[in-house]
Amino acid sequence: MNPLSSILLAATGIEADRSATFTSTVVIAGIVIVLGILVLLIFVFKAFGAIVHGAETRGKKKKLKAMESQVTVASAPSAPAVKAAPAAPAPVVDSGIPGEVVAVIAAAVAASEGPGAVVQSVRRVRPNPVGVRNPWAAAAVAENTRPF
């Protein structure tokens, strides 16, 4: 009998059970508890996902109904058409740039900045000489080598 067991026996009157049956019971109970908690967590996360999905679906349905009502209001007959604003001047374009590229750039600017944005010029960017990093690569080097 080791000294710790004798102290436990003297203090509580309980002797530690070191049989294989008791040990296997404790191990199996531990495994069952851990797996049970994992299954419980799976159900909790699935329920949370269902709640979030339902909330998103309700939000999308509300937006869709609002958009449909706006479409019906917009399709109703209205007052005579108002004159369109004068078109912006055509952008200055370097030679060798196709008109389709200019149109795509102008459409992207209008989509991101709004209808009031105007493209004034489109030009080619000279490629960097060998050994000079482009701005994205320089930013990556600066970010990854910055001290904590």
CSV table of N, CA and C in Angstrom, one decimal:
chain,number,residue,atom,x,y,z
A,1,MET,N,0.8,-1.2,0.0
A,1,MET,CA,0.0,0.0,0.0
A,1,MET,C,0.9,1.2,0.0
A,2,ASN,N,0.6,2.2,-0.9
A,2,ASN,CA,1.5,3.4,-1.0
A,2,ASN,C,1.0,4.4,0.1
A,3,PRO,N,1.8,5.4,0.3
A,3,PRO,CA,1.5,6.3,1.4
A,3,PRO,C,0.3,7.1,1.1
A,4,LEU,N,0.0,7.5,-0.2
A,4,LEU,CA,-1.2,8.3,-0.5
A,4,LEU,C,-2.5,7.5,-0.2
A,5,SER,N,-2.5,6.2,-0.5
A,5,SER,CA,-3.6,5.3,-0.2
A,5,SER,C,-3.8,5.2,1.3
A,6,SER,N,-2.8,5.1,2.1
A,6,SER,CA,-2.9,5.0,3.5
A,6,SER,C,-3.4,6.3,4.1
A,7,ILE,N,-3.0,7.5,3.6
A,7,ILE,CA,-3.6,8.7,4.0
A,7,ILE,C,-5.0,8.8,3.7
A,8,LEU,N,-5.4,8.4,2.5
A,8,LEU,CA,-6.8,8.5,2.0
A,8,LEU,C,-7.7,7.6,2.9
A,9,LEU,N,-7.2,6.4,3.2
A,9,LEU,CA,-7.9,5.4,4.1
A,9,LEU,C,-8.0,6.0,5.5
A,10,ALA,N,-7.0,6.6,6.0
A,10,ALA,CA,-7.0,7.1,7.3
A,10,ALA,C,-8.0,8.3,7.4
A,11,ALA,N,-8.0,9.2,6.4
A,11,ALA,CA,-8.8,10.4,6.4
A,11,ALA,C,-10.3,10.1,6.2
A,12,THR,N,-10.6,9.2,5.3
A,12,THR,CA,-12.0,9.1,4.9
A,12,THR,C,-12.5,7.7,5.2
A,13,GLY,N,-11.7,6.8,5.4
A,13,GLY,CA,-12.2,5.4,5.7
A,13,GLY,C,-12.6,4.7,4.4
A,14,ILE,N,-12.2,5.3,3.2
A,14,ILE,CA,-12.5,4.7,1.9
A,14,ILE,C,-11.3,4.2,1.3
A,15,GLU,N,-11.3,3.0,0.8
A,15,GLU,CA,-10.1,2.4,0.2
A,15,GLU,C,-10.4,2.5,-1.3
A,16,ALA,N,-9.4,2.9,-2.1
A,16,ALA,CA,-9.5,3.1,-3.6
A,16,ALA,C,-9.7,1.7,-4.2
A,17,ASP,N,-10.6,1.7,-5.2
A,17,ASP,CA,-10.9,0.4,-5.9
A,17,ASP,C,-10.0,0.4,-7.2
A,18,ARG,N,-9.1,-0.5,-7.3
A,18,ARG,CA,-8.2,-0.5,-8.4
A,18,ARG,C,-8.5,-1.8,-9.3
A,19,SER,N,-9.7,-2.3,-9.3
A,19,SER,CA,-10.0,-3.5,-10.0
A,19,SER,C,-10.2,-3.1,-11.5
A,20,ALA,N,-10.1,-4.1,-12.4
A,20,ALA,CA,-10.2,-3.9,-13.8
A,20,ALA,C,-11.7,-3.5,-14.1
A,21,THR,N,-12.6,-4.1,-13.4
A,21,THR,CA,-14.0,-3.8,-13.7
A,21,THR,C,-14.3,-2.3,-13.4
A,22,PHE,N,-13.9,-1.8,-12.3
A,22,PHE,CA,-14.1,-0.4,-11.9
A,22,PHE,C,-13.4,0.5,-12.9
A,23,THR,N,-12.2,0.2,-13.3
A,23,THR,CA,-11.5,1.0,-14.3
A,23,THR,C,-12.2,1.1,-15.6
A,24,SER,N,-12.6,-0.1,-16.1
A,24,SER,CA,-13.3,-0.2,-17.4
A,24,SER,C,-14.6,0.6,-17.3
A,25,THR,N,-15.3,0.5,-16.2
A,25,THR,CA,-16.6,1.2,-16.0
A,25,THR,C,-16.4,2.7,-16.1
A,26,VAL,N,-15.3,3.2,-15.5
A,26,VAL,CA,-15.0,4.7,-15.5
A,26,VAL,C,-14.6,5.1,-16.9
A,27,VAL,N,-13.8,4.3,-17.6
A,27,VAL,CA,-13.4,4.6,-19.0
A,27,VAL,C,-14.7,4.7,-19.9
A,28,ILE,N,-15.5,3.6,-19.9
A,28,ILE,CA,-16.7,3.6,-20.7
A,28,ILE,C,-17.6,4.7,-20.4
A,29,ALA,N,-17.8,5.0,-19.1
A,29,ALA,CA,-18.7,6.1,-18.7
A,29,ALA,C,-18.2,7.4,-19.3
A,30,GLY,N,-16.9,7.6,-19.2
A,30,GLY,CA,-16.3,8.9,-19.8
A,30,GLY,C,-16.5,9.0,-21.3
A,31,ILE,N,-16.3,7.9,-22.0
A,31,ILE,CA,-16.5,7.9,-23.5
A,31,ILE,C,-17.9,8.2,-23.8
A,32,VAL,N,-18.9,7.5,-23.1
A,32,VAL,CA,-20.3,7.8,-23.3
A,32,VAL,C,-20.7,9.2,-23.1
A,33,ILE,N,-20.1,9.8,-22.0
A,33,ILE,CA,-20.5,11.2,-21.7
A,33,ILE,C,-19.9,12.1,-22.8
A,34,VAL,N,-18.7,11.9,-23.2
A,34,VAL,CA,-18.1,12.8,-24.2
A,34,VAL,C,-18.9,12.6,-25.5
A,35,LEU,N,-19.2,11.4,-26.0
A,35,LEU,CA,-19.9,11.3,-27.2
A,35,LEU,C,-21.4,11.8,-27.1
A,36,GLY,N,-22.0,11.7,-25.9
A,36,GLY,CA,-23.3,12.3,-25.7
A,36,GLY,C,-23.3,13.8,-25.8
A,37,ILE,N,-22.3,14.4,-25.2
A,37,ILE,CA,-22.2,15.9,-25.3
A,37,ILE,C,-21.9,16.3,-26.8
A,38,LEU,N,-21.1,15.5,-27.5
A,38,LEU,CA,-20.9,15.8,-28.9
A,38,LEU,C,-22.1,15.8,-29.8
A,39,VAL,N,-22.9,14.7,-29.5
A,39,VAL,CA,-24.2,14.6,-30.2
A,39,VAL,C,-25.1,15.7,-29.9
A,40,LEU,N,-25.2,16.1,-28.6
A,40,LEU,CA,-26.0,17.3,-28.2
A,40,LEU,C,-25.5,18.6,-28.9
A,41,LEU,N,-24.2,18.8,-29.0
A,41,LEU,CA,-23.7,19.9,-29.7
A,41,LEU,C,-24.1,19.9,-31.2
A,42,ILE,N,-24.1,18.7,-31.8
A,42,ILE,CA,-24.5,18.6,-33.2
A,42,ILE,C,-25.9,19.1,-33.3
A,43,PHE,N,-26.8,18.6,-32.4
A,43,PHE,CA,-28.2,19.1,-32.5
A,43,PHE,C,-28.4,20.6,-32.3
A,44,VAL,N,-27.6,21.1,-31.3
A,44,VAL,CA,-27.7,22.5,-31.0
A,44,VAL,C,-27.3,23.3,-32.3
A,45,PHE,N,-26.2,22.9,-32.9
A,45,PHE,CA,-25.7,23.7,-34.1
A,45,PHE,C,-26.7,23.5,-35.3
A,46,LYS,N,-27.3,22.3,-35.4
A,46,LYS,CA,-28.2,22.2,-36.5
A,46,LYS,C,-29.5,23.0,-36.3
A,47,ALA,N,-29.9,23.1,-35.0
A,47,ALA,CA,-31.1,23.9,-34.7
A,47,ALA,C,-30.7,25.4,-34.9
A,48,PHE,N,-29.5,25.8,-34.5
A,48,PHE,CA,-29.1,27.2,-34.8
A,48,PHE,C,-29.1,27.5,-36.3
A,49,GLY,N,-28.6,26.6,-37.1
A,49,GLY,CA,-28.5,26.8,-38.5
A,49,GLY,C,-29.9,26.9,-39.1
A,50,ALA,N,-30.9,26.1,-38.6
A,50,ALA,CA,-32.2,26.1,-39.1
A,50,ALA,C,-32.9,27.5,-38.8
A,51,ILE,N,-32.6,28.0,-37.6
A,51,ILE,CA,-33.2,29.3,-37.1
A,51,ILE,C,-32.6,30.4,-38.0
A,52,VAL,N,-31.3,30.4,-38.2
A,52,VAL,CA,-30.7,31.4,-39.1
A,52,VAL,C,-31.2,31.3,-40.5
A,53,HIS,N,-31.3,30.1,-41.0
A,53,HIS,CA,-31.8,30.0,-42.4
A,53,HIS,C,-33.2,30.5,-42.5
A,54,GLY,N,-34.0,30.2,-41.6
A,54,GLY,CA,-35.4,30.7,-41.6
A,54,GLY,C,-35.5,32.2,-41.5
A,55,ALA,N,-34.7,32.8,-40.7
A,55,ALA,CA,-34.6,34.3,-40.6
A,55,ALA,C,-34.2,34.9,-41.9
A,56,GLU,N,-33.2,34.3,-42.5
A,56,GLU,CA,-32.7,34.8,-43.8
A,56,GLU,C,-33.8,34.7,-44.9
A,57,THR,N,-34.5,33.6,-44.9
A,57,THR,CA,-35.5,33.3,-45.9
A,57,THR,C,-36.7,34.3,-45.7
A,58,ARG,N,-37.0,34.6,-44.5
A,58,ARG,CA,-38.1,35.6,-44.2
A,58,ARG,C,-37.7,36.9,-44.7
A,59,GLY,N,-36.4,37.3,-44.4
A,59,GLY,CA,-35.9,38.6,-44.9
A,59,GLY,C,-35.9,38.7,-46.4
A,60,LYS,N,-35.5,37.6,-47.1
A,60,LYS,CA,-35.5,37.7,-48.5
A,60,LYS,C,-36.9,37.8,-49.1
A,61,LYS,N,-37.9,37.1,-48.4
A,61,LYS,CA,-39.3,37.2,-48.9
A,61,LYS,C,-39.8,38.6,-48.7
A,62,LYS,N,-39.5,39.2,-47.6
A,62,LYS,CA,-39.9,40.6,-47.4
A,62,LYS,C,-39.3,41.5,-48.4
A,63,LYS,N,-38.0,41.4,-48.7
A,63,LYS,CA,-37.4,42.2,-49.7
A,63,LYS,C,-38.0,42.0,-51.1
A,64,LEU,N,-38.3,40.7,-51.4
A,64,LEU,CA,-38.9,40.4,-52.7
A,64,LEU,C,-40.3,41.0,-52.8
A,65,LYS,N,-41.1,40.9,-51.8
A,65,LYS,CA,-42.4,41.6,-51.8
A,65,LYS,C,-42.3,43.1,-51.9
A,66,ALA,N,-41.4,43.7,-51.3
A,66,ALA,CA,-41.2,45.1,-51.4
A,66,ALA,C,-40.8,45.5,-52.8
A,67,MET,N,-39.9,44.7,-53.4
A,67,MET,CA,-39.5,44.9,-54.8
A,67,MET,C,-40.6,44.8,-55.7
A,68,GLU,N,-41.5,43.7,-55.5
A,68,GLU,CA,-42.6,43.5,-56.4
A,68,GLU,C,-43.6,44.7,-56.3
A,69,SER,N,-43.8,45.2,-55.1
A,69,SER,CA,-44.7,46.4,-54.9
A,69,SER,C,-44.1,47.6,-55.6
A,70,GLN,N,-42.8,47.8,-55.6
A,70,GLN,CA,-42.2,48.9,-56.3
A,70,GLN,C,-42.3,48.7,-57.8
A,71,VAL,N,-42.2,47.5,-58.3
A,71,VAL,CA,-42.3,47.3,-59.7
A,71,VAL,C,-43.8,47.6,-60.1
A,72,THR,N,-44.8,47.2,-59.3
A,72,THR,CA,-46.1,47.5,-59.7
A,72,THR,C,-46.4,49.0,-59.7
A,73,VAL,N,-45.8,49.7,-58.7
A,73,VAL,CA,-46.0,51.1,-58.6
A,73,VAL,C,-45.3,51.8,-59.8
A,74,ALA,N,-44.1,51.3,-60.1
A,74,ALA,CA,-43.3,51.9,-61.2
A,74,ALA,C,-44.0,51.6,-62.6
A,75,SER,N,-44.7,50.5,-62.7
A,75,SER,CA,-45.2,50.1,-64.0
A,75,SER,C,-46.6,50.8,-64.2
A,76,ALA,N,-47.1,51.5,-63.2
A,76,ALA,CA,-48.3,52.2,-63.4
A,76,ALA,C,-48.1,53.4,-64.3
A,77,PRO,N,-49.1,53.8,-65.1
A,77,PRO,CA,-48.9,55.0,-65.9
A,77,PRO,C,-48.5,56.2,-65.1
A,78,SER,N,-47.7,57.0,-65.7
A,78,SER,CA,-47.2,58.2,-65.0
A,78,SER,C,-47.3,59.4,-65.9
A,79,ALA,N,-46.7,60.5,-65.4
A,79,ALA,CA,-46.7,61.7,-66.1
A,79,ALA,C,-45.9,61.5,-67.4
A,80,PRO,N,-45.9,62.5,-68.3
A,80,PRO,CA,-45.1,62.4,-69.5
A,80,PRO,C,-43.6,62.3,-69.2
A,81,ALA,N,-42.9,61.7,-70.0
A,81,ALA,CA,-41.5,61.5,-69.8
A,81,ALA,C,-40.7,62.8,-69.7
A,82,VAL,N,-39.7,62.9,-68.8
A,82,VAL,CA,-38.9,64.1,-68.7
A,82,VAL,C,-37.7,63.9,-69.6
A,83,LYS,N,-37.2,65.0,-70.1
A,83,LYS,CA,-36.0,65.0,-70.9
A,83,LYS,C,-34.9,64.4,-70.2
A,84,ALA,N,-34.1,63.5,-70.8
A,84,ALA,CA,-32.9,62.9,-70.2
A,84,ALA,C,-31.8,63.9,-70.1
A,85,ALA,N,-31.0,63.7,-69.1
A,85,ALA,CA,-29.9,64.6,-68.8
A,85,ALA,C,-28.9,64.5,-70.0
A,86,PRO,N,-28.1,65.6,-70.3
A,86,PRO,CA,-27.2,65.4,-71.4
A,86,PRO,C,-26.1,64.4,-71.1
A,87,ALA,N,-25.7,63.7,-72.1
A,87,ALA,CA,-24.7,62.7,-71.9
A,87,ALA,C,-23.3,63.3,-71.6
A,88,ALA,N,-22.5,62.6,-70.8
A,88,ALA,CA,-21.2,63.1,-70.4
A,88,ALA,C,-20.3,62.9,-71.7
A,89,PRO,N,-19.3,63.7,-71.7
A,89,PRO,CA,-18.4,63.6,-72.9
A,89,PRO,C,-17.7,62.3,-72.9
A,90,ALA,N,-17.3,61.8,-74.1
A,90,ALA,CA,-16.6,60.5,-74.2
A,90,ALA,C,-15.3,60.6,-73.5
A,91,PRO,N,-14.8,59.5,-72.9
A,91,PRO,CA,-13.5,59.5,-72.3
A,91,PRO,C,-12.4,59.6,-73.3
A,92,VAL,N,-11.3,60.1,-72.9
A,92,VAL,CA,-10.1,60.1,-73.7
A,92,VAL,C,-9.4,58.8,-73.6
A,93,VAL,N,-9.2,58.1,-74.7
A,93,VAL,CA,-8.7,56.7,-74.7
A,93,VAL,C,-7.4,56.6,-75.5
A,94,ASP,N,-6.4,55.9,-74.9
A,94,ASP,CA,-5.2,55.7,-75.6
A,94,ASP,C,-5.4,54.8,-76.8
A,95,SER,N,-4.5,54.8,-77.8
A,95,SER,CA,-4.7,54.0,-78.9
A,95,SER,C,-4.4,52.5,-78.5
A,96,GLY,N,-5.1,51.6,-79.2
A,96,GLY,CA,-4.9,50.2,-78.9
A,96,GLY,C,-5.9,49.6,-77.9
A,97,ILE,N,-6.7,50.5,-77.3
A,97,ILE,CA,-7.7,50.0,-76.3
A,97,ILE,C,-9.0,49.9,-77.0
A,98,PRO,N,-9.6,48.6,-77.1
A,98,PRO,CA,-10.9,48.5,-77.8
A,98,PRO,C,-12.0,49.2,-77.1
A,99,GLY,N,-13.0,49.5,-77.8
A,99,GLY,CA,-14.2,50.2,-77.3
A,99,GLY,C,-14.9,49.4,-76.3
A,100,GLU,N,-14.9,48.0,-76.4
A,100,GLU,CA,-15.6,47.1,-75.5
A,100,GLU,C,-14.9,47.3,-74.1
A,101,VAL,N,-13.6,47.4,-74.0
A,101,VAL,CA,-12.9,47.5,-72.8
A,101,VAL,C,-13.3,48.8,-72.1
A,102,VAL,N,-13.4,49.9,-72.9
A,102,VAL,CA,-13.8,51.2,-72.3
A,102,VAL,C,-15.2,51.1,-71.8
A,103,ALA,N,-16.1,50.4,-72.5
A,103,ALA,CA,-17.5,50.3,-72.1
A,103,ALA,C,-17.6,49.5,-70.8
A,104,VAL,N,-16.8,48.4,-70.7
A,104,VAL,CA,-16.8,47.6,-69.5
A,104,VAL,C,-16.3,48.4,-68.3
A,105,ILE,N,-15.2,49.1,-68.5
A,105,ILE,CA,-14.7,49.9,-67.4
A,105,ILE,C,-15.7,51.0,-67.0
A,106,ALA,N,-16.3,51.7,-67.9
A,106,ALA,CA,-17.3,52.7,-67.6
A,106,ALA,C,-18.5,52.1,-66.8
A,107,ALA,N,-18.9,50.9,-67.3
A,107,ALA,CA,-20.1,50.2,-66.6
A,107,ALA,C,-19.7,49.8,-65.2
A,108,ALA,N,-18.4,49.3,-65.0
A,108,ALA,CA,-18.0,48.9,-63.6
A,108,ALA,C,-17.9,50.1,-62.7
A,109,VAL,N,-17.4,51.2,-63.2
A,109,VAL,CA,-17.4,52.5,-62.4
A,109,VAL,C,-18.8,53.0,-62.1
A,110,ALA,N,-19.7,52.9,-63.0
A,110,ALA,CA,-21.0,53.4,-62.8
A,110,ALA,C,-21.7,52.4,-61.8
A,111,ALA,N,-21.5,51.1,-61.8
A,111,ALA,CA,-22.1,50.2,-60.9
A,111,ALA,C,-21.6,50.4,-59.5
A,112,SER,N,-20.3,50.7,-59.4
A,112,SER,CA,-19.7,50.8,-58.0
A,112,SER,C,-19.9,52.2,-57.4
A,113,GLU,N,-19.8,53.2,-58.3
A,113,GLU,CA,-19.8,54.6,-57.8
A,113,GLU,C,-21.2,55.3,-57.9
A,114,GLY,N,-22.1,54.7,-58.7
A,114,GLY,CA,-23.4,55.3,-58.9
A,114,GLY,C,-23.5,56.0,-60.3
A,115,PRO,N,-24.7,56.4,-60.6
A,115,PRO,CA,-24.9,56.9,-62.0
A,115,PRO,C,-24.2,58.3,-62.2
A,116,GLY,N,-23.8,59.0,-61.2
A,116,GLY,CA,-23.2,60.3,-61.4
A,116,GLY,C,-21.7,60.2,-61.8
A,117,ALA,N,-21.1,59.0,-61.7
A,117,ALA,CA,-19.7,58.9,-61.9
A,117,ALA,C,-19.4,59.0,-63.4
A,118,VAL,N,-18.3,59.6,-63.7
A,118,VAL,CA,-17.9,59.8,-65.1
A,118,VAL,C,-16.4,59.4,-65.3
A,119,VAL,N,-16.2,58.6,-66.3
A,119,VAL,CA,-14.9,58.1,-66.7
A,119,VAL,C,-14.3,59.2,-67.6
A,120,GLN,N,-13.2,59.8,-67.2
A,120,GLN,CA,-12.6,60.9,-68.1
A,120,GLN,C,-11.6,60.4,-69.0
A,121,SER,N,-10.8,59.4,-68.6
A,121,SER,CA,-9.8,58.9,-69.5
A,121,SER,C,-9.5,57.4,-69.2
A,122,VAL,N,-9.0,56.7,-70.2
A,122,VAL,CA,-8.6,55.3,-70.1
A,122,VAL,C,-7.2,55.2,-70.7
A,123,ARG,N,-6.2,54.8,-70.0
A,123,ARG,CA,-4.9,54.6,-70.6
A,123,ARG,C,-4.2,53.3,-70.1
A,124,ARG,N,-3.3,52.9,-70.9
A,124,ARG,CA,-2.5,51.7,-70.5
A,124,ARG,C,-1.5,52.0,-69.5
A,125,VAL,N,-1.3,51.0,-68.6
A,125,VAL,CA,-0.2,51.2,-67.6
A,125,VAL,C,1.0,50.5,-68.1
A,126,ARG,N,2.1,51.2,-68.0
A,126,ARG,CA,3.4,50.6,-68.4
A,126,ARG,C,3.8,49.5,-67.5
A,127,PRO,N,4.2,48.3,-68.0
A,127,PRO,CA,4.6,47.2,-67.1
A,127,PRO,C,5.9,47.6,-66.3
A,128,ASN,N,6.0,47.2,-65.1
A,128,ASN,CA,7.1,47.5,-64.3
A,128,ASN,C,8.4,46.8,-64.8
A,129,PRO,N,9.5,47.4,-64.7
A,129,PRO,CA,10.7,46.8,-65.1
A,129,PRO,C,11.0,45.5,-64.3
A,130,VAL,N,11.8,44.6,-64.8
A,130,VAL,CA,12.1,43.4,-64.0
A,130,VAL,C,12.8,43.8,-62.7
A,131,GLY,N,12.4,43.2,-61.7
A,131,GLY,CA,12.9,43.4,-60.3
A,131,GLY,C,12.2,44.4,-59.5
A,132,VAL,N,11.2,45.1,-60.1
A,132,VAL,CA,10.4,46.1,-59.4
A,132,VAL,C,9.0,45.4,-59.0
A,133,ARG,N,8.6,45.4,-57.8
A,133,ARG,CA,7.4,44.7,-57.4
A,133,ARG,C,6.2,45.6,-57.8
A,134,ASN,N,5.1,45.0,-58.1
A,134,ASN,CA,3.9,45.7,-58.3
A,134,ASN,C,3.3,46.1,-56.9
A,135,PRO,N,2.4,47.0,-56.9
A,135,PRO,CA,1.9,47.5,-55.6
A,135,PRO,C,1.3,46.4,-54.7
A,136,TRP,N,0.6,45.4,-55.3
A,136,TRP,CA,0.0,44.4,-54.5
A,136,TRP,C,1.1,43.5,-53.9
A,137,ALA,N,2.2,43.2,-54.6
A,137,ALA,CA,3.3,42.4,-54.1
A,137,ALA,C,4.0,43.2,-53.0
A,138,ALA,N,4.2,44.5,-53.2
A,138,ALA,CA,4.9,45.3,-52.2
A,138,ALA,C,4.0,45.3,-50.9
A,139,ALA,N,2.7,45.4,-51.1
A,139,ALA,CA,1.8,45.5,-49.9
A,139,ALA,C,1.9,44.1,-49.1
A,140,ALA,N,2.0,43.0,-49.9
A,140,ALA,CA,2.1,41.7,-49.3
A,140,ALA,C,3.4,41.6,-48.5
A,141,VAL,N,4.5,42.0,-49.1
A,141,VAL,CA,5.8,41.9,-48.4
A,141,VAL,C,5.7,42.8,-47.1
A,142,ALA,N,5.2,44.0,-47.2
A,142,ALA,CA,5.1,44.9,-46.1
A,142,ALA,C,4.2,44.2,-45.0
A,143,GLU,N,3.1,43.6,-45.3
A,143,GLU,CA,2.2,43.0,-44.4
A,143,GLU,C,2.8,41.8,-43.7
A,144,ASN,N,3.5,41.0,-44.5
A,144,ASN,CA,4.1,39.7,-43.9
A,144,ASN,C,5.4,39.9,-43.2
A,145,THR,N,6.1,41.0,-43.4
A,145,THR,CA,7.4,41.2,-42.7
A,145,THR,C,7.3,42.2,-41.6
A,146,ARG,N,6.1,42.8,-41.4
A,146,ARG,CA,5.9,43.8,-40.3
A,146,ARG,C,6.1,43.1,-39.0
A,147,PRO,N,6.9,43.8,-38.1
A,147,PRO,CA,7.0,43.2,-36.7
A,147,PRO,C,5.7,43.2,-36.0
A,148,PHE,N,5.6,42.4,-35.0
A,148,PHE,CA,4.4,42.3,-34.2
A,148,PHE,C,4.3,43.5,-33.4
